Short mmCIF file of C-alpha atoms and ligand atoms in Angstrom, two decimals:
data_model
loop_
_atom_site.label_atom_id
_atom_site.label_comp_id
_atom_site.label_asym_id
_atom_site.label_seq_id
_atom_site.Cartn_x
_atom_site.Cartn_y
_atom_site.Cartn_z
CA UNK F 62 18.10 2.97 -7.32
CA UNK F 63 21.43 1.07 -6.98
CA UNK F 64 20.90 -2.38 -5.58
CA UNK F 65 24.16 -3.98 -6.08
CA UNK F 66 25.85 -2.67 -2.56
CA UNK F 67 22.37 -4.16 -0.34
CA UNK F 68 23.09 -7.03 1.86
CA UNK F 69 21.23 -10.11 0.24
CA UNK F 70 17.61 -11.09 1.66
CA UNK F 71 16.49 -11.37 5.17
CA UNK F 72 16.18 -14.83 5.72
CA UNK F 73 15.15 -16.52 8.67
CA UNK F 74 17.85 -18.63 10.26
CA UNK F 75 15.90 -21.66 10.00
CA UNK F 76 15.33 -21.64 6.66
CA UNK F 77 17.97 -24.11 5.93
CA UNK F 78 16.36 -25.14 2.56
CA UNK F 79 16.74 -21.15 0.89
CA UNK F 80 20.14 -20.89 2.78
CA UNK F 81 21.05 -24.67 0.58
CA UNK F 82 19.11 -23.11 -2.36
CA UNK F 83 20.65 -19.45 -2.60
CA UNK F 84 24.46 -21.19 -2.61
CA UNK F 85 23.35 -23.63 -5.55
CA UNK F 86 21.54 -21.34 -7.75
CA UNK F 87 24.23 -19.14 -7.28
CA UNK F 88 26.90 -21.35 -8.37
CA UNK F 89 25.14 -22.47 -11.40
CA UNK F 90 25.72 -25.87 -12.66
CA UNK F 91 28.68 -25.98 -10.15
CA UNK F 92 29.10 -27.96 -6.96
CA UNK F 93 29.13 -27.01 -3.36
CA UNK F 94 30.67 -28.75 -1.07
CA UNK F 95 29.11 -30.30 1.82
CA UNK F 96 31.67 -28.24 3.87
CA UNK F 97 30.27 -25.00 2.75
CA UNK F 98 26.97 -25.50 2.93
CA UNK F 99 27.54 -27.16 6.83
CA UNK F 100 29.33 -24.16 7.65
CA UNK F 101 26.78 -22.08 6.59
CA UNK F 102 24.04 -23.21 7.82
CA UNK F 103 26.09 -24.39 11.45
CA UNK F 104 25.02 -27.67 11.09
CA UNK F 105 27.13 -31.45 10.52
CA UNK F 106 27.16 -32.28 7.41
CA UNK F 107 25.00 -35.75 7.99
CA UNK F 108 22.42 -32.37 9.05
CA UNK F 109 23.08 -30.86 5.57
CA UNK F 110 22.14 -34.56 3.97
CA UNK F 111 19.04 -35.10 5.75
CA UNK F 112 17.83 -31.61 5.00
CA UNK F 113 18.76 -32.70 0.94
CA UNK F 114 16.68 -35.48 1.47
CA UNK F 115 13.85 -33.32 3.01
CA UNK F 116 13.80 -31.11 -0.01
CA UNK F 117 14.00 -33.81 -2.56
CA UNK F 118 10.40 -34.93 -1.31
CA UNK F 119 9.35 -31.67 -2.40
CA UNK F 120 10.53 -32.11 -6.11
CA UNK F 121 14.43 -31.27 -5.54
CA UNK F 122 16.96 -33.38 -6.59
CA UNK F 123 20.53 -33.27 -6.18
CA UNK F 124 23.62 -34.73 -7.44
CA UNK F 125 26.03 -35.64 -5.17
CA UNK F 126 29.69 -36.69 -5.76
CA UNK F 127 32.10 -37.69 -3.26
CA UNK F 128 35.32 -34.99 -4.27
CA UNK F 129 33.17 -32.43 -5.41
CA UNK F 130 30.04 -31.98 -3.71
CA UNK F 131 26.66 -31.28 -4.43
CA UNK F 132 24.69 -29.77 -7.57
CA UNK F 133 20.88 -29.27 -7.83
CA UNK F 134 19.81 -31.26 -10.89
CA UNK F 135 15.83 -31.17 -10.32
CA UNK F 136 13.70 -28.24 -8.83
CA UNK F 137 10.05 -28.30 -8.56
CA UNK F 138 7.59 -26.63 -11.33
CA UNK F 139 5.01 -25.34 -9.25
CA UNK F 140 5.12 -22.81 -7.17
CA UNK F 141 7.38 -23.12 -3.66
CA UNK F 142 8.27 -21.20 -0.96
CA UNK F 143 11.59 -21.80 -0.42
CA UNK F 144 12.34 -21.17 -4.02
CA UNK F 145 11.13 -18.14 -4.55
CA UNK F 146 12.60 -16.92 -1.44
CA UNK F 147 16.49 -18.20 -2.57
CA UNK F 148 15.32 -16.40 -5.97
CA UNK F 149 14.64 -13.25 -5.36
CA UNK F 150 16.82 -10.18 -6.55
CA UNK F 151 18.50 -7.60 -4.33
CA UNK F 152 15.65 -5.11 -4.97
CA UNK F 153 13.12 -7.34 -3.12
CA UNK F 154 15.30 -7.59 0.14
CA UNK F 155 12.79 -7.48 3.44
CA UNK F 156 9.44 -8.54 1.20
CA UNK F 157 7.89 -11.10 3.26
CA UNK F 158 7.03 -14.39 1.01
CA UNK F 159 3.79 -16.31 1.85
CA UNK F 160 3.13 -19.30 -0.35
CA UNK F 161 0.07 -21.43 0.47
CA UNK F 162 -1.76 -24.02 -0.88
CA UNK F 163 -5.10 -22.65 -0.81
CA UNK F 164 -6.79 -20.03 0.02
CA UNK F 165 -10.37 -18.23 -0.59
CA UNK F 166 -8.75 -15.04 -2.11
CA UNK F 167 -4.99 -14.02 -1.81
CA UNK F 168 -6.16 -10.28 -1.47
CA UNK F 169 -8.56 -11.38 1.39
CA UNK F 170 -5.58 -13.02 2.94
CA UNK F 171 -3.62 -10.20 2.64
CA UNK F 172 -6.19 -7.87 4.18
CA UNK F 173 -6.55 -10.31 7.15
CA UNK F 174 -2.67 -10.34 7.62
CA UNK F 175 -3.11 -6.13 7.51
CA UNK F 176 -5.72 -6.13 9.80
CA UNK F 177 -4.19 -8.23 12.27
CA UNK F 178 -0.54 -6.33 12.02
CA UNK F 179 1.89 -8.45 10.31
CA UNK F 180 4.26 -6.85 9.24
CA UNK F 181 4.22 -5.08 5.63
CA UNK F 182 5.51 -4.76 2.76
CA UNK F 183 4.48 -9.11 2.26
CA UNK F 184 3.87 -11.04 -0.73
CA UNK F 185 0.88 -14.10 -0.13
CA UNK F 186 0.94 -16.73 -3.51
CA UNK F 187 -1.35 -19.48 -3.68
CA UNK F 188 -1.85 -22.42 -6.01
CA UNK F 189 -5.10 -22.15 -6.04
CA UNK F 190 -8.33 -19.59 -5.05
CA UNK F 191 -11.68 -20.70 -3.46
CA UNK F 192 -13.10 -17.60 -4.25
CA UNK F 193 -10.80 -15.28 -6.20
CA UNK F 194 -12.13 -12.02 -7.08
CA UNK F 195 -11.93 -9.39 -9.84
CA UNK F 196 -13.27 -5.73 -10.43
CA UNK F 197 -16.66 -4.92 -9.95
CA UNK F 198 -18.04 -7.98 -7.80
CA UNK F 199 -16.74 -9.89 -10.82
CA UNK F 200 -15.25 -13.87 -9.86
CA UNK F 201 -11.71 -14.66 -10.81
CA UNK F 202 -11.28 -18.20 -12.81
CA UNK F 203 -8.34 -19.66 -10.09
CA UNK F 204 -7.80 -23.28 -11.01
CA UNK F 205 -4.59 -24.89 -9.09
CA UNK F 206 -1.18 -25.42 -10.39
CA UNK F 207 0.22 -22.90 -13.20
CA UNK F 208 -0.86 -19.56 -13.13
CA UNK F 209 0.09 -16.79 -10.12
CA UNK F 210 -2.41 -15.70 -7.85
CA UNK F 211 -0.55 -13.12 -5.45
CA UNK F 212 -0.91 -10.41 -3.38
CA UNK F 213 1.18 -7.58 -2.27
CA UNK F 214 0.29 -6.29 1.05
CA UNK F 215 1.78 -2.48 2.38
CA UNK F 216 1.09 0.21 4.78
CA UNK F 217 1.79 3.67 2.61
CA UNK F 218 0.56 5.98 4.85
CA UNK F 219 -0.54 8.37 1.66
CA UNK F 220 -3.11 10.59 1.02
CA UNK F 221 -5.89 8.66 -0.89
CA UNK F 222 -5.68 10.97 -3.45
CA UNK F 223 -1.92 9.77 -4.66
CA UNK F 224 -3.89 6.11 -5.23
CA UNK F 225 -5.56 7.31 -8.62
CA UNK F 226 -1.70 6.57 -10.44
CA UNK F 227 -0.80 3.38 -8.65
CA UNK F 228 -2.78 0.74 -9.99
CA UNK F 229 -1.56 2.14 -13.72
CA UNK F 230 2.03 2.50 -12.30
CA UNK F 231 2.22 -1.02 -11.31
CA UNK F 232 0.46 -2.08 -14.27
CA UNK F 233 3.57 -0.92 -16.48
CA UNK F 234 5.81 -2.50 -14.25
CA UNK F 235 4.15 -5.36 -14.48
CA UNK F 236 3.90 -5.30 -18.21
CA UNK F 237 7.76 -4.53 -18.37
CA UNK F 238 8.57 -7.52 -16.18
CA UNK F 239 6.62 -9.98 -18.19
CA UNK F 240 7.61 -8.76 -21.21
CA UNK F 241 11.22 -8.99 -20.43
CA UNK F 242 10.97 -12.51 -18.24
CA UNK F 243 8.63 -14.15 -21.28
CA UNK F 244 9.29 -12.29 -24.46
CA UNK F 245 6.05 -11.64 -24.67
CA UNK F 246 4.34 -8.09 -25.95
CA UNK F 247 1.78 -7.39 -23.23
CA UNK F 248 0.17 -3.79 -22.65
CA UNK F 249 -2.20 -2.67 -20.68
CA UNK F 250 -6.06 -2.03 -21.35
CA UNK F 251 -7.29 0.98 -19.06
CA UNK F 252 -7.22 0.58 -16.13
CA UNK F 253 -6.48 -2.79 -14.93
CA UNK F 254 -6.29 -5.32 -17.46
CA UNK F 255 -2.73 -6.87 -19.24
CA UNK F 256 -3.60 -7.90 -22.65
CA UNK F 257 -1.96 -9.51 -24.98
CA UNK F 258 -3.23 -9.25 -28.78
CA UNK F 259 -6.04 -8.03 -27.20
CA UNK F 260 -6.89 -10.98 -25.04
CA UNK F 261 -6.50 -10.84 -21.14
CA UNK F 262 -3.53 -12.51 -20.02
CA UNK F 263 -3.77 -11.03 -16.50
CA UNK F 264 -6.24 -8.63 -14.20
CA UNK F 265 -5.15 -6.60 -11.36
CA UNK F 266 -7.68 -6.03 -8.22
CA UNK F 267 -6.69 -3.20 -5.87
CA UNK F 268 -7.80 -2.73 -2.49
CA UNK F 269 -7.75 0.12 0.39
CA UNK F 270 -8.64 0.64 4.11
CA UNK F 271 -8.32 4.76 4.42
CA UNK F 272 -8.78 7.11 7.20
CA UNK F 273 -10.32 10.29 6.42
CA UNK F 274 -6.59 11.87 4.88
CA UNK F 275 -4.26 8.51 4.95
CA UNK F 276 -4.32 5.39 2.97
CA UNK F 277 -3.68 3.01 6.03
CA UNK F 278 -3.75 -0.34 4.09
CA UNK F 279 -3.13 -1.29 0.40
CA UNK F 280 -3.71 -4.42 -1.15
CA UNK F 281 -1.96 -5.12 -4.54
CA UNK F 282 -3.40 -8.82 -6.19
CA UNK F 283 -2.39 -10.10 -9.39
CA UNK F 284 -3.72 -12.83 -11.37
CA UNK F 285 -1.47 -13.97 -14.15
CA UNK F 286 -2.40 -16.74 -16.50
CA UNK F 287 1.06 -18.18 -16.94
CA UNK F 288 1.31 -21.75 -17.71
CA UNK F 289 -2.20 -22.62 -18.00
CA UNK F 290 -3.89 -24.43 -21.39
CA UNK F 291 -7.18 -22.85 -23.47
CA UNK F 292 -8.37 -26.39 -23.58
CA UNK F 293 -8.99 -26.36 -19.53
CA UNK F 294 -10.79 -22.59 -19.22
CA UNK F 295 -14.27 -22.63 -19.01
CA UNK F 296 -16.49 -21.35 -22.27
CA UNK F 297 -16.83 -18.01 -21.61
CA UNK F 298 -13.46 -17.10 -21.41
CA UNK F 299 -11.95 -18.89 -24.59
CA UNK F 300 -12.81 -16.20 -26.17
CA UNK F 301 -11.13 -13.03 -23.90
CA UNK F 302 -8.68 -14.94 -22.37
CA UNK F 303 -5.45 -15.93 -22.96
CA UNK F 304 -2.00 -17.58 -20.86
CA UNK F 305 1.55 -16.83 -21.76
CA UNK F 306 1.70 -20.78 -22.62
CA UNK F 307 -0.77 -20.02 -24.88
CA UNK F 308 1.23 -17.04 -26.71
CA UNK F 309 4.70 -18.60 -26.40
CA UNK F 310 3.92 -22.56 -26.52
CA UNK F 311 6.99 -22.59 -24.08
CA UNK F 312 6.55 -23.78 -20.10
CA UNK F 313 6.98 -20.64 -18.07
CA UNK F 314 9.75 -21.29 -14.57
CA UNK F 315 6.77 -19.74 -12.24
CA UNK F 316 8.76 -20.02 -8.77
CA UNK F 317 11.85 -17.55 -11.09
CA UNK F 318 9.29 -15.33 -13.01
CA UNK F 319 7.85 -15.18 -9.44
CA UNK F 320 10.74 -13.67 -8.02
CA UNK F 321 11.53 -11.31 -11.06
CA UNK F 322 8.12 -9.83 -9.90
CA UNK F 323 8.50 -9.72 -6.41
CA UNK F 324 11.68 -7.97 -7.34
CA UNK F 325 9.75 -5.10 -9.82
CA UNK F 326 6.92 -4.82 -7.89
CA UNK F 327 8.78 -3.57 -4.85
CA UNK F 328 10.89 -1.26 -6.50
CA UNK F 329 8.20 0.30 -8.20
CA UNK F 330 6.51 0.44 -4.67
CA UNK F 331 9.50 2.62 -3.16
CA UNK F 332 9.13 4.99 -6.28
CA UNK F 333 5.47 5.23 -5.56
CA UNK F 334 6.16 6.38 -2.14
CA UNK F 335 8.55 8.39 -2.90
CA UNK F 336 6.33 10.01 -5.56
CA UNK F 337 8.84 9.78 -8.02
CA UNK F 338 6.44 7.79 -10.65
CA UNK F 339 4.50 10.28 -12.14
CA UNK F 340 6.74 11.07 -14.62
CA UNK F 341 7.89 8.06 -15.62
CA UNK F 342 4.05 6.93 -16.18
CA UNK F 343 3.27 9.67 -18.42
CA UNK F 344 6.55 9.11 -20.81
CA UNK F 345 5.99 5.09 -20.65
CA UNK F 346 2.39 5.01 -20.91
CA UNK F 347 2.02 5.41 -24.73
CA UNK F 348 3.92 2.32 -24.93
CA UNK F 349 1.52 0.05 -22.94
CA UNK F 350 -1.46 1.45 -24.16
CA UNK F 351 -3.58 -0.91 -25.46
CA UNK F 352 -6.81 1.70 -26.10
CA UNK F 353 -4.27 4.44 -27.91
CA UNK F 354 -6.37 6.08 -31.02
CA UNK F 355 -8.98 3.23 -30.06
CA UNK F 356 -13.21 4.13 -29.83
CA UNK F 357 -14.32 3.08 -26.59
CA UNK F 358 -17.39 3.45 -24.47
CA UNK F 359 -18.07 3.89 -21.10
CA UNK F 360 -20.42 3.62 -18.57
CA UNK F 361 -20.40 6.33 -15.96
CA UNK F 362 -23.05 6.38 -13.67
CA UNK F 363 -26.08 6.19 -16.19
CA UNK F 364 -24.32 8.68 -19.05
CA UNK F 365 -22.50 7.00 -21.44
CA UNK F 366 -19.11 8.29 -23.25
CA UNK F 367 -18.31 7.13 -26.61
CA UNK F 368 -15.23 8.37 -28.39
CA UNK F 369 -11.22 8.13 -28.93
CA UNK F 370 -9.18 6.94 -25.86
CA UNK F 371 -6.06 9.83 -26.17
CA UNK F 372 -4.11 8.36 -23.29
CA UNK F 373 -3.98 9.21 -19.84
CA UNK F 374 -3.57 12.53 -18.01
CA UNK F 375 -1.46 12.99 -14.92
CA UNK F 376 -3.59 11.64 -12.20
CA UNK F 377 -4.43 8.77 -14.36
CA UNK F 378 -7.65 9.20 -15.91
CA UNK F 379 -8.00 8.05 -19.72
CA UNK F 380 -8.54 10.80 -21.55
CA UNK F 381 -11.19 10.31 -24.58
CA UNK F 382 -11.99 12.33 -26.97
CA UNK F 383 -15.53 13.39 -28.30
CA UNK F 384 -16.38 14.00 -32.02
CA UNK F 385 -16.60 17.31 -31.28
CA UNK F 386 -13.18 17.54 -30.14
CA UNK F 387 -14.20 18.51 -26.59
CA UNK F 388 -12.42 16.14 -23.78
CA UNK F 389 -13.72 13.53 -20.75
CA UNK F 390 -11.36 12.98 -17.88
CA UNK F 391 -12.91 9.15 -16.85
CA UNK F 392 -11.22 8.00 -13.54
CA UNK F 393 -11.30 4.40 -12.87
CA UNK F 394 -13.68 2.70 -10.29
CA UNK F 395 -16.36 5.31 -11.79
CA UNK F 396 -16.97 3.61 -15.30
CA UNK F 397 -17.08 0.51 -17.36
CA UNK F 398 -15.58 0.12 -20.05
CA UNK F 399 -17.32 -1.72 -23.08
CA UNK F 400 -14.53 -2.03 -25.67
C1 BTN V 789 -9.88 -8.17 -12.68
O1 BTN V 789 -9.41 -8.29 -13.80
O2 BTN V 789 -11.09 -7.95 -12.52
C2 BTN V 789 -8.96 -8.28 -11.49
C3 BTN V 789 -8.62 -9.70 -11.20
C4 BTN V 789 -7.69 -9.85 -10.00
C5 BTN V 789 -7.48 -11.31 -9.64
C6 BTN V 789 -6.43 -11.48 -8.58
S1 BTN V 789 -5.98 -13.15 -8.35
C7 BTN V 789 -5.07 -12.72 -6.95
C8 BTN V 789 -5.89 -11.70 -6.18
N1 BTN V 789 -6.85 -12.36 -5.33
C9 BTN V 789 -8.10 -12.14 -5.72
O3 BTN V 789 -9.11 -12.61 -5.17
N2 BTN V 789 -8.11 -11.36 -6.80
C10 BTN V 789 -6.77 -10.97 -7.19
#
């Protein structure tokens, strides 16, 4: 899809601090005049000043010089609002950005936001989970400040049976994205896990309210260990887990990496719809498979299947490989997987 001839973001008019931010980021290490950025926003330019020094009590900084203008010299580490919002690419015009402090689960936000109609597709961040979930009644570790809790909230109105491919679909994306935003190698462990060197660097939870023939509501949630230290995990994840601090040694911008995903994940939403994606899944898998030519076992129901995980067919199931050479379709939701 060509994104270069959209209009830039909606933005609600009062948000005077992503109006300030878009211009500066966009200019670089530039300045902008305070008669730009008054005209803008329709506001004095004493206005434009006190809304500065607004924003510098959330971790902004600016310089300002007299013939010149202004320049951002400081912006804030952890996650904001505002930044992400004056971030985000072309692709991700019209997603809704929620960032809030806390919350007990960022997909149980989103699927209160569904339920009471807000509008969709949105995007709800939070620094930190109460109660953050993972697959199978599992909890999700959600410690504030450094890692990205988020959840994508939409209204496909799809048949439940084109769900099977999207939580893989959007696994790749997100793999891509990460990859290319950290320089990392990440790939993705069947059917819901991003691994790198085989230790989880991020889990994906999927949710869905269906009718009897439509998928009404879809929750997407992601949690990403980004900037977050081995030292402060509990025990039983040393072990499994893993941050891309930990794999890079290098501070990751969260509030830009942030908007790079906002930006993917919507795009790769629109293909969904469009049912454009199976294609692509099938030629990109092999490169994000972390179980290719790998023995796994798995749990389904009370039979267990052990063999060699041979990728994925085209509705998604990992296809594995007996001794005898005979093959298991496994869907996901119906198994666990012990490797
Ligand atoms: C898993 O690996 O089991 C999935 C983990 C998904 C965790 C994310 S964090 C953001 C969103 N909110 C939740 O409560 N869970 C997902």
């Amino acid at each position: 899809m060509d994104t270069d001839n959209l209009p830039p973001p909606v933005t609600d008019s009062s948000e005077k601090d992503v109006i300030i931010l878009r211009e500066m980021l966009g200019i670089g290490d530039d300045y902008v005049s305070g008669s730009r950025l008054a005209e803008l926003l329709g506001i004095s330019r004493v206005a434009v000043w006190s809304y500065m020094e607004k924003m510098r009590s959330q971790g902004f900084d600016f310089e300002a010089i007299r013939s010149k203008g202004y320049r951002l010299t400081r912006q804030p580490s952890l996650l904001n609002e505002a930044l992400v919002k004056a971030s985000l690419p072309r692709s991700a015009n019209g997603l809704r950005i929620i960032v809030l402090e806390e919350t007990d689960s960022t997909n149980s936000e989103a699927e209160r936001l569904l339920a009471m109609s807000e509008d969709a597709p949105f995007a709800v961040f939070s620094h930190k989970q109460t109660e953050g979930r993972g697959r199978l009644g599992r909890s999700w570790h959600s410690p504030p400040n450094g890692n990205l809790y988020m959840s994508f909230g939409f209204r496909p109105n799809v048949s439940p049976s084109r769900l099977a491919s999207f939580t893989l679909w959007m696994g790749i994306n997100l793999c891509e994205c990460i990859n290319a935003f950290c320089q990392v190698a990440s790939k993705l462990k069947w059917p819901n896990d991003l691994q790198i060197e085989g230790k989880k660097v991020a889990g994906i939870l999927t949710e869905a309210r269906m009718d009897a023939d439509q998928t009404r509501e879809l929750v997407l949630g992601v949690g990403l260990n980004v900037n977050g230290k081995a030292e402060d995990w509990p025990e039983a994840l040393k072990e499994s887990a893993t941050s891309i601090f930990q794999e890079t040694d290098q501070q990751t911008n969260l509030n830009r990496l942030c908007a790079a995903l906002c930006g993917r994940i919507t795009l790769a939403y629109e293909q969904f719809l469009e049912d454009k994606h199976r294609s692509e899944l099938i030629n990109r898998w092999p490169q994000y498979d972390s179980l290719k030519d790998q023995s796994v076992s798995l749990l389904q129901g009370e039979a267990r299947i052990s063999g060699i995980a041979r990728g994925i067919d085209s509705q998604g199931a990992l296809i594995v490989e007996g001794e005898d050479g005979s093959k298991f379709h496994v869907r996901a939701g119906e198994v666990t997987l012990e490797k």
